[in-house]
Amino acid sequence: MFVLSHIDNNSCYKEHVLTYQIILESIGEIELEIEDLVEIVEGKTKLLVPKDSLSVNAPPKQPAFFNPRARISRDFSIIAYSTFLQNFKGPKIFLDSLAGIGAHSIRVANEIESIEQVFANDVNPSAIEIAMRAAKLNKVTKCDFSENEACRFLSSHSKRDTRGAIVDIDPFGSPTRFLDCGIRATSHGGLLSITATDLPVLHGLYQDACKRKYYGVPVKTEYGNEIAIRLILGCIHLVAGRLDVQIVPLFVQTNMHYYKVYVKVLVRTDSQENMGYIVHCKSCGHRKVQNEKEFSCEICSTKLDSAGPLWIGNLYDKAFVNQMLEEQKKFLVDKSCEKTLLKCQNEICMPGTYFTLDEIARKKRCAPISLSKIIEKLQKDGFQVSQTSLDPSGFRTNARIDKILQIF
Ligand SMILES: C[S@@+](CC[C@H](N)C(=O)[O-])C[C@H]1O[C@@H](n2cnc3c(N)ncnc32)[C@H](O)[C@@H]1O
Ligand SMILES: [Zn+2]
């Protein structure tokens, strides 16, 4: 059992901060372990988090894991979930299968009015105990807690009337082991949000592991994060296909240490061909997104590298992103959310893969030109061009690399 007591004020965190002390007790023997908890505020929600998670670079897993740098990811989830629930017919249940200290679950229960029931689950009993405390602190009543292995938890929600309108999978590393049960636990027409943090695997450091987990391989390129996102979506699509389920990507988001995808789950056979390859020429930088592999570069005849098989369909749903832009105004979220969504809005109908200023400057052997200048010049020459939310110095265009270099 935990005993929680208020100790003092602490000003090292910019939010309202209180330090708590948890005293772990066991039957008969008191005070097995003592850990400090800190009260912080994210959005409109008070969270109790292990003190060390705010001060060290890699947040500790004990007594429970909390990553303050994933706050923007949680902000985006709040916006995406709230947007999604507006059009969802059926019980508005949120299943948080790897909930940690409940940062996600309690924010959803506290900030999204339309949510009816939240189930927060984690294998770590200390994390769940902390989450329960935070729920009380926020006077949240629509949250149930369980201490279980994630697949067991999700499988216990696989019957039709117990499935989630929204299911979240946010593990350490790769989410692939949770995909089958995550898809089964999502309602027809529901939303599945999935995070991956195994960046070295998805970026080509361990090709065999990537093939084993995601059924495809990456190629090291300037736009490696887009390849990673497409590998994750490709894997979800293949697993879903086995279960006669279709996925429709609504939104994707990334920063330095994670990728997050939001897909709609439809219990029906997918007849569209959205799997393929990104073929890339390491010599001249030419790339194409297509259903089949190709072996020789049409510009310089060098042998092409292939990333995939991966998802080559849309990454965003136009109406959903437009709605998210409206919805974000209702919440206390980071200002960067709106900026990111505006970029998504512009890149929705653009070709897959993007170029970066560095890549162009390196090829031209000159200092990087400004993004606005590149966009202006390409538009003047009649090409489509947009920024991308995936890289602050990236741009998408239907111009080929030889044309881009010629223009500059
Ligand atoms: C990245 S953290 C989750 C963070 C949380 N979603 C948040 O937003 O703060 C991953 C969590 O998964 C839990 N975990 C790891 N393996 C698990 C498993 N097989 N079943 C259930 N929980 C697991 C860990 O205890 C940890 O709390
Ligand atoms: Zn080439």
mmCIF file with all atom_site columns, C-alpha atoms in Angstrom, residues 67 114 216 370:
data_model
loop_
_atom_site.group_PDB
_atom_site.id
_atom_site.type_symbol
_atom_site.label_atom_id
_atom_site.label_alt_id
_atom_site.label_comp_id
_atom_site.label_asym_id
_atom_site.label_entity_id
_atom_site.label_seq_id
_atom_site.pdbx_PDB_ins_code
_atom_site.Cartn_x
_atom_site.Cartn_y
_atom_site.Cartn_z
_atom_site.occupancy
_atom_site.B_iso_or_equiv
_atom_site.pdbx_formal_charge
_atom_site.auth_seq_id
_atom_site.auth_comp_id
_atom_site.auth_asym_id
_atom_site.auth_atom_id
_atom_site.pdbx_PDB_model_num
ATOM 1 C CA . ASN A 1 67  ? 8.752   10.912 -19.870 1.00 0.00 ? 67  ASN A CA 1
ATOM 2 C CA . SER A 1 114 ? -17.212 13.209 -24.465 1.00 0.00 ? 114 SER A CA 1
ATOM 3 C CA . GLY A 1 216 ? 10.287  -4.614 -44.335 1.00 0.00 ? 216 GLY A CA 1
ATOM 4 C CA . SER A 1 370 ? 16.224  29.415 -47.209 1.00 0.00 ? 370 SER A CA 1
#
